PDB file of C-alpha atoms and ligand atoms in Angstrom:
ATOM      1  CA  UNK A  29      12.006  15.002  -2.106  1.00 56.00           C
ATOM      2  CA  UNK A  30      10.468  13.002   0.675  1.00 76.00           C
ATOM      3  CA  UNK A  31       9.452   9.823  -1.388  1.00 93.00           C
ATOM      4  CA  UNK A  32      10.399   7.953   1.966  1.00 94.00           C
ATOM      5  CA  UNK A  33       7.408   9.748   3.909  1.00 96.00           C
ATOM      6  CA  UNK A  34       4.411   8.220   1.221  1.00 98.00           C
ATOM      7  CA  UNK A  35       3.164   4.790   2.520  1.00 98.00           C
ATOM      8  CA  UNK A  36       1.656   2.422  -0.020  1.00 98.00           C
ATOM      9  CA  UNK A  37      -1.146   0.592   2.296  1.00 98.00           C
ATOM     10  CA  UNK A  38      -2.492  -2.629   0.984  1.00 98.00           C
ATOM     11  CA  UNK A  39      -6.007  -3.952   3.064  1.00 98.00           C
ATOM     12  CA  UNK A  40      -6.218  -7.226   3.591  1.00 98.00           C
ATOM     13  CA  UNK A  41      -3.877  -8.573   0.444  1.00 98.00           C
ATOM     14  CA  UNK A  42      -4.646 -12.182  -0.080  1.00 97.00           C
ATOM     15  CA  UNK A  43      -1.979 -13.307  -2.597  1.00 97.00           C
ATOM     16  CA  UNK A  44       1.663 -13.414  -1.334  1.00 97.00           C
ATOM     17  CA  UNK A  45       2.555 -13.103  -4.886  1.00 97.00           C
ATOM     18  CA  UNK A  46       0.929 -10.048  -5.020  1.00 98.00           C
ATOM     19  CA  UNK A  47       2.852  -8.839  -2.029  1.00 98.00           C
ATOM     20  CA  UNK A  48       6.002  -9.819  -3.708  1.00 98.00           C
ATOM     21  CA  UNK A  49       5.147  -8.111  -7.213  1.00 98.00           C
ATOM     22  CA  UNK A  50       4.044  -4.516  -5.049  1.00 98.00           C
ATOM     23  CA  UNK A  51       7.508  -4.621  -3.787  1.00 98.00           C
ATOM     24  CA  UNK A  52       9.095  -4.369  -6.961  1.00 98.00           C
ATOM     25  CA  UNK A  53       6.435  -2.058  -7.936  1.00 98.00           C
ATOM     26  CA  UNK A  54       7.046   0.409  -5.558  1.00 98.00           C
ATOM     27  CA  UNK A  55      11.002  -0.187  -5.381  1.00 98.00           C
ATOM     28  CA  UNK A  56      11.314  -0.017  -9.217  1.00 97.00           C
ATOM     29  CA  UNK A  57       9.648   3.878  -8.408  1.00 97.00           C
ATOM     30  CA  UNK A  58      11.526   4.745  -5.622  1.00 97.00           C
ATOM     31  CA  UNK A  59       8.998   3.885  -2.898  1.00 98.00           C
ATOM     32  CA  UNK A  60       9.985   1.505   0.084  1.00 97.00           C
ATOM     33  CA  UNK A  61       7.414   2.207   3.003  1.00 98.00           C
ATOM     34  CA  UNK A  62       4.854  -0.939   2.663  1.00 98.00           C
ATOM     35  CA  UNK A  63       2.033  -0.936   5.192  1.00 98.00           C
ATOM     36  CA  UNK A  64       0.081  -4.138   5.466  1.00 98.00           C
ATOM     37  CA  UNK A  65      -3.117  -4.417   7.194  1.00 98.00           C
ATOM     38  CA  UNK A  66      -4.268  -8.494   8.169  1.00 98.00           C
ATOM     39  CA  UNK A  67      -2.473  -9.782   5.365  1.00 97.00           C
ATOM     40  CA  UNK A  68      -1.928 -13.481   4.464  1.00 97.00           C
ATOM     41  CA  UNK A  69       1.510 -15.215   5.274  1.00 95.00           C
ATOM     42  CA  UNK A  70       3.589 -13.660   2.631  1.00 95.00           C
ATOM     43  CA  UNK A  71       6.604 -15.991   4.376  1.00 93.00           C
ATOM     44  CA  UNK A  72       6.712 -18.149   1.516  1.00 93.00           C
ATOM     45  CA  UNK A  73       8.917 -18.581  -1.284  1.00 95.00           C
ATOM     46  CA  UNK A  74       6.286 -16.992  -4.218  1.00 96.00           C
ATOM     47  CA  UNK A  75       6.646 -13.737  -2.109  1.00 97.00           C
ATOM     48  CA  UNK A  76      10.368 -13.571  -2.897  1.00 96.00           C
ATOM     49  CA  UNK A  77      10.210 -14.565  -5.973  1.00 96.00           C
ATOM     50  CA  UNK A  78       7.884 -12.293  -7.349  1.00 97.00           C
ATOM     51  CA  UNK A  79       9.743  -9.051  -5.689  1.00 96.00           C
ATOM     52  CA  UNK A  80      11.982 -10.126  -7.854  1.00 96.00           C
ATOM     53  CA  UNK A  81      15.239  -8.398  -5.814  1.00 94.00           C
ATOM     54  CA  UNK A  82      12.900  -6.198  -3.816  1.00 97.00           C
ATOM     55  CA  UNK A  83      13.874  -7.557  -0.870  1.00 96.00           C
ATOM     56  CA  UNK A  84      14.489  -4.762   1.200  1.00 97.00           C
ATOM     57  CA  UNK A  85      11.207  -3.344   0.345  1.00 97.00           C
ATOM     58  CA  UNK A  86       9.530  -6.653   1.765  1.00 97.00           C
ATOM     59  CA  UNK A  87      11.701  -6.319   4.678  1.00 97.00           C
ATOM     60  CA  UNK A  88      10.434  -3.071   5.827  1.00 97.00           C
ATOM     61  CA  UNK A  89       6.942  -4.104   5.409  1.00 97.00           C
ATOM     62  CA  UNK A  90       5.567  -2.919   8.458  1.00 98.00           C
ATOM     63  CA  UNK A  91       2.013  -4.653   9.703  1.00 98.00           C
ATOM     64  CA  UNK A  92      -0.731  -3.754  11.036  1.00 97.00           C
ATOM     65  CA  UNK A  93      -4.333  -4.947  12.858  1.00 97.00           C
ATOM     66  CA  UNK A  94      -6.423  -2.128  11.290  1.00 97.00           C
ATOM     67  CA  UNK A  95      -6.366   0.412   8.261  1.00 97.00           C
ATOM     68  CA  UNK A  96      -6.676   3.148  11.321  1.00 96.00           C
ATOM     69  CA  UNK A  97      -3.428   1.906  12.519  1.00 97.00           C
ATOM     70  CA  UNK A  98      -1.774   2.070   9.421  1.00 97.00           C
ATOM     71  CA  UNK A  99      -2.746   5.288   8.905  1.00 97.00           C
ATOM     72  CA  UNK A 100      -1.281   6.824  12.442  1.00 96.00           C
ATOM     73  CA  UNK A 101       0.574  10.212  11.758  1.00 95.00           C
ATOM     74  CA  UNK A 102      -0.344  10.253   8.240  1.00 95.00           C
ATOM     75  CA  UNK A 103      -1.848  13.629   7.072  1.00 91.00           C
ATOM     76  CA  UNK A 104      -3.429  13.038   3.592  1.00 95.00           C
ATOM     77  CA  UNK A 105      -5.335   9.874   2.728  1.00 97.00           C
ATOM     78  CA  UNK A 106      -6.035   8.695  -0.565  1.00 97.00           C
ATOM     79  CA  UNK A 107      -7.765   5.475  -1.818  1.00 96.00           C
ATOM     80  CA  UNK A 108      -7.886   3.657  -4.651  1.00 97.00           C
ATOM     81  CA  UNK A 109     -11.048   2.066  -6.241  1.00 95.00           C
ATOM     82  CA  UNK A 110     -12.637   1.063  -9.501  1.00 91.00           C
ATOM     83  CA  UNK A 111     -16.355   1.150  -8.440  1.00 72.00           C
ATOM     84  CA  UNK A 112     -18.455   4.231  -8.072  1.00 65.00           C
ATOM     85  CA  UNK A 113     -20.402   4.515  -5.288  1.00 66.00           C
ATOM     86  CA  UNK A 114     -24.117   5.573  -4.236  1.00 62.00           C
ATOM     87  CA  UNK A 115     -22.363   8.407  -2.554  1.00 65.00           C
ATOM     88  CA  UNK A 116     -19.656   9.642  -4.545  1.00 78.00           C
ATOM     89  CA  UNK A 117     -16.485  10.010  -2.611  1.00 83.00           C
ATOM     90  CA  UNK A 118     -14.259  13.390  -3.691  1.00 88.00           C
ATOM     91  CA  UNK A 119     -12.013  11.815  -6.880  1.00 90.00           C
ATOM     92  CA  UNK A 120      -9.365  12.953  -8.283  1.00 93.00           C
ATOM     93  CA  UNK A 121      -7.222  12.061 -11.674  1.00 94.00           C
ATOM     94  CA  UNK A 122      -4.462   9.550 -10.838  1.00 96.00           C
ATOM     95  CA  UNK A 123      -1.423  12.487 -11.625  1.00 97.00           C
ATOM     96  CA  UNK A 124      -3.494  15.128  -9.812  1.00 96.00           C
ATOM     97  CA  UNK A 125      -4.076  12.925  -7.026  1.00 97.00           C
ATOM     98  CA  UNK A 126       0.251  12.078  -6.864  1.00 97.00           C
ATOM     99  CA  UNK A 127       0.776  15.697  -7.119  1.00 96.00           C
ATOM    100  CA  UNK A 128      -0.729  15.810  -3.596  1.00 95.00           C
ATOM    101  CA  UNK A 129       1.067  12.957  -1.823  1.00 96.00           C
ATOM    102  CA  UNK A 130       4.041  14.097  -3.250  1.00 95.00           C
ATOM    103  CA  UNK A 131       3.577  18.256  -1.919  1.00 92.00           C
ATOM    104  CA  UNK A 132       1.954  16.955   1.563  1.00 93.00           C
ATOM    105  CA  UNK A 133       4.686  14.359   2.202  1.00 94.00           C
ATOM    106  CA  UNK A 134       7.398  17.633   2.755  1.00 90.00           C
ATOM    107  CA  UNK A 135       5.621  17.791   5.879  1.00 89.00           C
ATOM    108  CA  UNK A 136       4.802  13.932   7.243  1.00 93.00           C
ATOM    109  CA  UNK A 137       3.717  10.696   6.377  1.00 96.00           C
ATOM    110  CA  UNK A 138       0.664  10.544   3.925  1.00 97.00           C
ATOM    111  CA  UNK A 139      -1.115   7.340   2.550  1.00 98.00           C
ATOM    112  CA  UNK A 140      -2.044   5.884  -0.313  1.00 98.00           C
ATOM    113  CA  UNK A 141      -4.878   3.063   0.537  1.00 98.00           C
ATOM    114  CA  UNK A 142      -5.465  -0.290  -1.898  1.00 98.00           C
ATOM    115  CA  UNK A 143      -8.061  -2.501  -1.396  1.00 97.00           C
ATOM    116  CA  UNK A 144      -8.545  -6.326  -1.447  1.00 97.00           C
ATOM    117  CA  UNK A 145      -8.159  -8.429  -4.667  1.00 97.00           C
ATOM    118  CA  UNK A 146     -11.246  -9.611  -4.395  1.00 95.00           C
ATOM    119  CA  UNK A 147     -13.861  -6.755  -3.067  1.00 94.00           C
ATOM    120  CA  UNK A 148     -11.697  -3.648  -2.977  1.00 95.00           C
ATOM    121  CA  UNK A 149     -11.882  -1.515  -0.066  1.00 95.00           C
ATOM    122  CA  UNK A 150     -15.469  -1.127   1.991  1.00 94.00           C
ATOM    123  CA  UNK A 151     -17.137   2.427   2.576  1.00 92.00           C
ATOM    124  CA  UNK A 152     -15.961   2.922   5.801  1.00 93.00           C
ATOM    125  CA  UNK A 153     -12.498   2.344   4.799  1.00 95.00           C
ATOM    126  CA  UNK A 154     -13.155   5.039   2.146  1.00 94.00           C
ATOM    127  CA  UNK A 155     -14.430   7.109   4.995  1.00 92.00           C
ATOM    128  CA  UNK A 156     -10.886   7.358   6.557  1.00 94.00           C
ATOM    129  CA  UNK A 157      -9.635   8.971   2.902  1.00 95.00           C
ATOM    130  CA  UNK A 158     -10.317  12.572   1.790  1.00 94.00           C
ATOM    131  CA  UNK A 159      -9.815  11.626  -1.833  1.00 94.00           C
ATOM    132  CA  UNK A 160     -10.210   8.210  -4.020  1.00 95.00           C
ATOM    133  CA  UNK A 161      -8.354   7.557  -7.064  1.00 95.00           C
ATOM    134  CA  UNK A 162      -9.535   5.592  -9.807  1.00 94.00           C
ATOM    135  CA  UNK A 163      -7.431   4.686 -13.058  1.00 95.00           C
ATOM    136  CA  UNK A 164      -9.348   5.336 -15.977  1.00 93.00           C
ATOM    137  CA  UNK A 165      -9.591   1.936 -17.495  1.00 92.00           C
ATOM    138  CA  UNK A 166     -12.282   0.201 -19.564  1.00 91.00           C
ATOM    139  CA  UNK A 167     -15.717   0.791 -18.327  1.00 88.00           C
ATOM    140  CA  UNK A 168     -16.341  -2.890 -18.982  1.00 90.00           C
ATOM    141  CA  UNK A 169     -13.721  -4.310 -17.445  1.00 92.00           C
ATOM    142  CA  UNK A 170     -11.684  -1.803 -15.060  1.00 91.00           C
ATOM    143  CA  UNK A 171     -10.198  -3.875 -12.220  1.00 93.00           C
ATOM    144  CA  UNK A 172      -6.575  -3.969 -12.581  1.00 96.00           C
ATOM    145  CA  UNK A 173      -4.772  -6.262 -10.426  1.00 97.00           C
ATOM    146  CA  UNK A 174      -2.987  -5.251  -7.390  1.00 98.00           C
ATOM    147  CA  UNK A 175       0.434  -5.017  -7.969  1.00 98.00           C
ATOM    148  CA  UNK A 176      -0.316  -2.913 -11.455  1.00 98.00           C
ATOM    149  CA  UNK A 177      -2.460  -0.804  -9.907  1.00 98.00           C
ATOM    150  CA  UNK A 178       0.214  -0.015  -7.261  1.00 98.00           C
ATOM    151  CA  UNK A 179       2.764   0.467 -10.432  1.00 98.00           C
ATOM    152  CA  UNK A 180       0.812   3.051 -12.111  1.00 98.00           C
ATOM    153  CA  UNK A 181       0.021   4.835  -9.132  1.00 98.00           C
ATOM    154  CA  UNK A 182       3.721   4.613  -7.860  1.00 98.00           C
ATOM    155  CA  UNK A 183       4.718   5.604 -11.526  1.00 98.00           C
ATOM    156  CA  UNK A 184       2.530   8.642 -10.934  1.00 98.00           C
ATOM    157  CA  UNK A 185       4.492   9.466  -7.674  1.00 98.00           C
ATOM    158  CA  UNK A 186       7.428   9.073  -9.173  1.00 97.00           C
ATOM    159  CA  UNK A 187       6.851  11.571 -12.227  1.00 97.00           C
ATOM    160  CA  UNK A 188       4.921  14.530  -9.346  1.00 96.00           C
ATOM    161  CA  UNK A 189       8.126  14.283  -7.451  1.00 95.00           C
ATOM    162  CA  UNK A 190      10.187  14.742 -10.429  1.00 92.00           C
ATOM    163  CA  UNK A 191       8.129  17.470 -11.803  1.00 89.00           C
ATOM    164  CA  UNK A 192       7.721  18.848  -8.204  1.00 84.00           C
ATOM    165  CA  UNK A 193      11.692  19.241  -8.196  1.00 79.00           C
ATOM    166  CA  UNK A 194      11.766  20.937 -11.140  1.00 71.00           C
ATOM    167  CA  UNK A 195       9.354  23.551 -10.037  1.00 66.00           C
ATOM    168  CA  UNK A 196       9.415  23.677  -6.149  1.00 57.00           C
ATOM    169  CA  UNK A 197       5.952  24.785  -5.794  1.00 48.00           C
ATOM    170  CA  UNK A 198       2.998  23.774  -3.675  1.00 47.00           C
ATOM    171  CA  UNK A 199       0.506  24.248  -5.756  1.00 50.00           C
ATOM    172  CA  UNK A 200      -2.773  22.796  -3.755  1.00 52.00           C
ATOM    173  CA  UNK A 201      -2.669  23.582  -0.479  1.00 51.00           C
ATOM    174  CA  UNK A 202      -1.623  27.138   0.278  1.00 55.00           C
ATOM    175  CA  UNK A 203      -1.363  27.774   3.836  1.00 53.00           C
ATOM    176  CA  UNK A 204       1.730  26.527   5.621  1.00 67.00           C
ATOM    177  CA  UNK A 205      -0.394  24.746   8.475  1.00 80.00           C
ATOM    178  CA  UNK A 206       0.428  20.974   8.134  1.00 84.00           C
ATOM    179  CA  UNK A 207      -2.221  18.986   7.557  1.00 88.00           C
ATOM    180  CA  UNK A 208      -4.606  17.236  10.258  1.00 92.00           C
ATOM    181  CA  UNK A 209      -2.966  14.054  11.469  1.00 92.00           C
ATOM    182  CA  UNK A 210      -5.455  11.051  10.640  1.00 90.00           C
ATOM    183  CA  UNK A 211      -5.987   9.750  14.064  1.00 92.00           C
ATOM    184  CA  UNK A 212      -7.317  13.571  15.411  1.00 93.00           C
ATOM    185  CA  UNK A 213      -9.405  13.326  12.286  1.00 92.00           C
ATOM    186  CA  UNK A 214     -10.936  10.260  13.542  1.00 92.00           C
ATOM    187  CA  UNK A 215     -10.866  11.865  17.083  1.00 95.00           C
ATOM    188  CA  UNK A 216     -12.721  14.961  15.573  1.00 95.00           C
ATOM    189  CA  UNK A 217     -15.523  12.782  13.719  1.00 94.00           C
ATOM    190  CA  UNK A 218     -15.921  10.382  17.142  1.00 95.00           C
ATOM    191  CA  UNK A 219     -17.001  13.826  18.978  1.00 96.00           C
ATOM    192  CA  UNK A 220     -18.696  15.339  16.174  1.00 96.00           C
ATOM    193  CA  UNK A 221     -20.849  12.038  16.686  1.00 95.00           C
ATOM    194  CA  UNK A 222     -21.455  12.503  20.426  1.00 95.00           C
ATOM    195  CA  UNK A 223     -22.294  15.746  20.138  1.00 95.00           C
ATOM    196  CA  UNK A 224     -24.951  15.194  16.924  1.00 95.00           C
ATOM    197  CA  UNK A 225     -26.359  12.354  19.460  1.00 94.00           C
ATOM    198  CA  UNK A 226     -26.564  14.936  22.296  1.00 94.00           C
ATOM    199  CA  UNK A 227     -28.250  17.417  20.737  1.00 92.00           C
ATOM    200  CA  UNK A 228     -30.573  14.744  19.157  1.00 92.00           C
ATOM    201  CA  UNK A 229     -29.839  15.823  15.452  1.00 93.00           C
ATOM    202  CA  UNK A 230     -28.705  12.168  14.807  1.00 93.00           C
ATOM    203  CA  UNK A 231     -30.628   9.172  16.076  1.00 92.00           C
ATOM    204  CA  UNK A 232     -28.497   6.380  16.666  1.00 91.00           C
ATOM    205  CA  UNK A 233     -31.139   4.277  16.520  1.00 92.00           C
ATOM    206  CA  UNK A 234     -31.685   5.837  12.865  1.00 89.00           C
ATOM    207  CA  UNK A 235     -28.137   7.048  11.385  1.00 86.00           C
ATOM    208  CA  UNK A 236     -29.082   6.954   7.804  1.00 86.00           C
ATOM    209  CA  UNK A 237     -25.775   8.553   5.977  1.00 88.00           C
ATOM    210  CA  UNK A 238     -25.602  11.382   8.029  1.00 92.00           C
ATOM    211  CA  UNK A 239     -21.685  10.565   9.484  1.00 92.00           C
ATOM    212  CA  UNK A 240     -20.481   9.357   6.166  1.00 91.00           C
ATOM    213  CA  UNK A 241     -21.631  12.783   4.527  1.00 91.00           C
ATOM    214  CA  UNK A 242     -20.344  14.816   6.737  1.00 93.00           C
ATOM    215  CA  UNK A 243     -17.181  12.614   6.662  1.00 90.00           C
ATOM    216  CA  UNK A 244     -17.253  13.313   3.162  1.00 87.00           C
ATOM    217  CA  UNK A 245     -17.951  17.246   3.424  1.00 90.00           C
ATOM    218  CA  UNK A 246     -14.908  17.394   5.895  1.00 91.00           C
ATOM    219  CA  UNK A 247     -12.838  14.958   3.937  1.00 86.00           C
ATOM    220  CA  UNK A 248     -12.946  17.402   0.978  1.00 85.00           C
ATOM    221  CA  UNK A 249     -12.005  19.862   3.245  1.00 86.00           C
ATOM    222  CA  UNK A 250      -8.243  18.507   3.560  1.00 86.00           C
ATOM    223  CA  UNK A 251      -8.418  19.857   7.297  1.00 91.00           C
ATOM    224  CA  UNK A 252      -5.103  21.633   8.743  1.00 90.00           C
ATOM    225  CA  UNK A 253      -4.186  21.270  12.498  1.00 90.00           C
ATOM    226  CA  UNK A 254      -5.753  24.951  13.439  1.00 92.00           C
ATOM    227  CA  UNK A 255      -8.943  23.990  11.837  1.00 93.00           C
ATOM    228  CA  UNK A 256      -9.727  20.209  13.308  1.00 95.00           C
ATOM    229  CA  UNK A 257      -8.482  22.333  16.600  1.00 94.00           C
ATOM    230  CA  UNK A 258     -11.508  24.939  15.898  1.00 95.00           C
ATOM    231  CA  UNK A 259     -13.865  22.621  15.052  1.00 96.00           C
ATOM    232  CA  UNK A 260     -13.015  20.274  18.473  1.00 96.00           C
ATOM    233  CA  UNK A 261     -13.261  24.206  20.765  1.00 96.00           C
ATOM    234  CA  UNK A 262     -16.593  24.446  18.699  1.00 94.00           C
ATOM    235  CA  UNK A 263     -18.204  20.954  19.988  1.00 96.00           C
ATOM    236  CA  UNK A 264     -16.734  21.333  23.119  1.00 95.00           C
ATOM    237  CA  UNK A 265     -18.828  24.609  23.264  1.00 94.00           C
ATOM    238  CA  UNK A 266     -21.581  22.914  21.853  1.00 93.00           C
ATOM    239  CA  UNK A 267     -21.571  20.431  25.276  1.00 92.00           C
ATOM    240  CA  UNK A 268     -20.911  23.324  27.350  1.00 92.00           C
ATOM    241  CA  UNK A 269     -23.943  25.371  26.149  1.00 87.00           C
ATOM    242  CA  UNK A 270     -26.000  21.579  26.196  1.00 76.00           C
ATOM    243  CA  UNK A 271     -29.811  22.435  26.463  1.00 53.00           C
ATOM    244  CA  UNK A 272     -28.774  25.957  26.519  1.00 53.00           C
ATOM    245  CA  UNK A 273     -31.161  27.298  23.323  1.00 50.00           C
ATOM    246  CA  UNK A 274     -29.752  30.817  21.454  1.00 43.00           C
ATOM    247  CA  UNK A 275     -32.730  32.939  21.012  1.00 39.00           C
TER     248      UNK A 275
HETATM  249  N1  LIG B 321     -13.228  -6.373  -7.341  1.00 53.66           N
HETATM  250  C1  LIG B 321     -12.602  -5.254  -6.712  1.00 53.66           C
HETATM  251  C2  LIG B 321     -11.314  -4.942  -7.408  1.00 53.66           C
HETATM  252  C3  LIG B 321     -10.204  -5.103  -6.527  1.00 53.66           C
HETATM  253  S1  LIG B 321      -8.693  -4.909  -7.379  1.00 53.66           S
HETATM  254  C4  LIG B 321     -13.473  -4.031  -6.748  1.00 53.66           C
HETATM  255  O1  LIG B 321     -14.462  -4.036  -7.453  1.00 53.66           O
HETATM  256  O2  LIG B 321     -13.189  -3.039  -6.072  1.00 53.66           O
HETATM  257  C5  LIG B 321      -7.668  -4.594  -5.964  1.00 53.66           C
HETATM  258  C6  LIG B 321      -7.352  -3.160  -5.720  1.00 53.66           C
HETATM  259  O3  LIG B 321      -6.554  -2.646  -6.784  1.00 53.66           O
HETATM  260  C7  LIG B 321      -8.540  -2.215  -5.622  1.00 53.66           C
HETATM  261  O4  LIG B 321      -9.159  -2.247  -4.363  1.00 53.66           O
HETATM  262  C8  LIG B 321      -7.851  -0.893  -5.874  1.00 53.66           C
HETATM  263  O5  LIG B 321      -7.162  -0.500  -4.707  1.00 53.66           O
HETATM  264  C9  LIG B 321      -6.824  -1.264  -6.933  1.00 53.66           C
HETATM  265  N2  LIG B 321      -7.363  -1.051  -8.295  1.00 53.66           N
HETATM  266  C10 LIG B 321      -7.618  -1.974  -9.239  1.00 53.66           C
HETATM  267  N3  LIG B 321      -8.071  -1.381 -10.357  1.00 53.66           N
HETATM  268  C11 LIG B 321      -8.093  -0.052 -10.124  1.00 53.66           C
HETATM  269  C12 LIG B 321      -8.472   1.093 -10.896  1.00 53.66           C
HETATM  270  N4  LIG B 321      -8.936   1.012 -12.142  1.00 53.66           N
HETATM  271  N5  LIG B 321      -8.350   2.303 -10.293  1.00 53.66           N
HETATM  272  C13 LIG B 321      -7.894   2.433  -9.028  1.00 53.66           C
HETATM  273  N6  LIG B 321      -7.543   1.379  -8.272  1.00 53.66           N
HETATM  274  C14 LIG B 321      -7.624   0.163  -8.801  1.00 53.66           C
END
């Protein structure tokens, strides 16, 4: 099982403890790959002592300046988050949403996104993720900290890729075509864009939601390499064609 190709990304963590306590999270689950993006100084002694023997885990921990660099090479995206939105991102059950890492991560690196302790992630961090996750909890009071919300996720992980053993089947995704690779995902959307703007069916003067639906609509797609590479010979046609009406 390739437990070594799922990253846990945190965004922005602001508590080294918490750092320290995802660590042990992960490593108690078999999970090591720990992507921070901007975090605080986790150099400190309550890091340590909190991963609790998870040293190795903490490291690994590789850094980063963005979420979008984090994500390079990564072919499924999924974030967590308690809140629900004014447009509802695709969600899936915590286990169902494992199940996927854990069959996508035989073929690369796939992500699974945590926000900050004290706003979560933002929407256009959501954008980058063709799923969210959220743990059922009490509708009153649903914010679990960090590092537990990491442990029942990694828990999760840990129980698909035993069950996935077991069975050896990919249940979700039936064509053998990897998955998209985030960063031509982003590539695709940045000339989907352009080519909305040239043919003046987006104003970007006046965007209104009309990139973070169609983010969404593509996003639930779970794009393969062969489509993202239709869709890109499409909008290159598009700009080809420009002005050029069908009748
Ligand atoms: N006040 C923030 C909560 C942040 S908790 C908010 O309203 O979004 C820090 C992170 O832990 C969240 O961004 C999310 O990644 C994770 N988390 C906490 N509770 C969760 C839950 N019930 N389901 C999924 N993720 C959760």
């Amino acid at each position: 099982m390739s437990l070594e190709n799922i990253r846990i990304v945190l965004v922005n963590p602001s508590h080294p403890g918490n750092i320290g306590a995802v660590a042990r999270a992960m490593k108690t689950m078999c999970l090591h790959a720990l992507h921070l993006v901007t975090p605080v100084d986790y150099t400190g002694p309550e890091t340590r002592a909190r991963a609790a023997g998870a040293d190795d885990v903490l490291a690994d921990i590789t850094c980063n300046k963005s979420l979008t660099e984090a994500l390079e090479g990564s072919r499924l995206v999924i974030g967590t988050s308690t809140r629900t939105r004014a447009i509802p991102w695709p969600s899936l059950e915590p286990d169902v949403g494992a199940r996927q890492l854990v069959a996508e991560a035989e073929h690369g690196p796939v992500a699974l996104v945590f926000g900050r302790e004290k706003m979560g992630l933002t929407n256009a961090e959501l954008d980058q993720c063709q799923f969210v996750v959220s743990i059922p909890a009490n509708s009153q009071y649903s914010s679990l900290n960090l590092a537990c919300a990491v442990q029942v996720m990694s828990y999760e992980i840990l129980r698909a890729s035993r069950q996935a053993q077991n069975t050896k089947t990919r249940e979700w995704h039936e064509a053998h075509v990897p998955l998209a690779r985030n960063e031509d995902i982003d590539r695709f959307y940045r000339h989907l864009q352009e080519v909305l703007e040239e043919i003046r069916f987006l104003d970007p003067e006046n965007p209104r939601k009309l990139m973070r639906r169609l983010h969404r609509l593509f996003n639930r797609a779970c794009l393969d390499e062969n489509e993202v590479n239709i869709l890109r010979g499409i909008l290159t046609a598009v700009q080809r064609h420009g002005g050029k009406r069908a009748c």
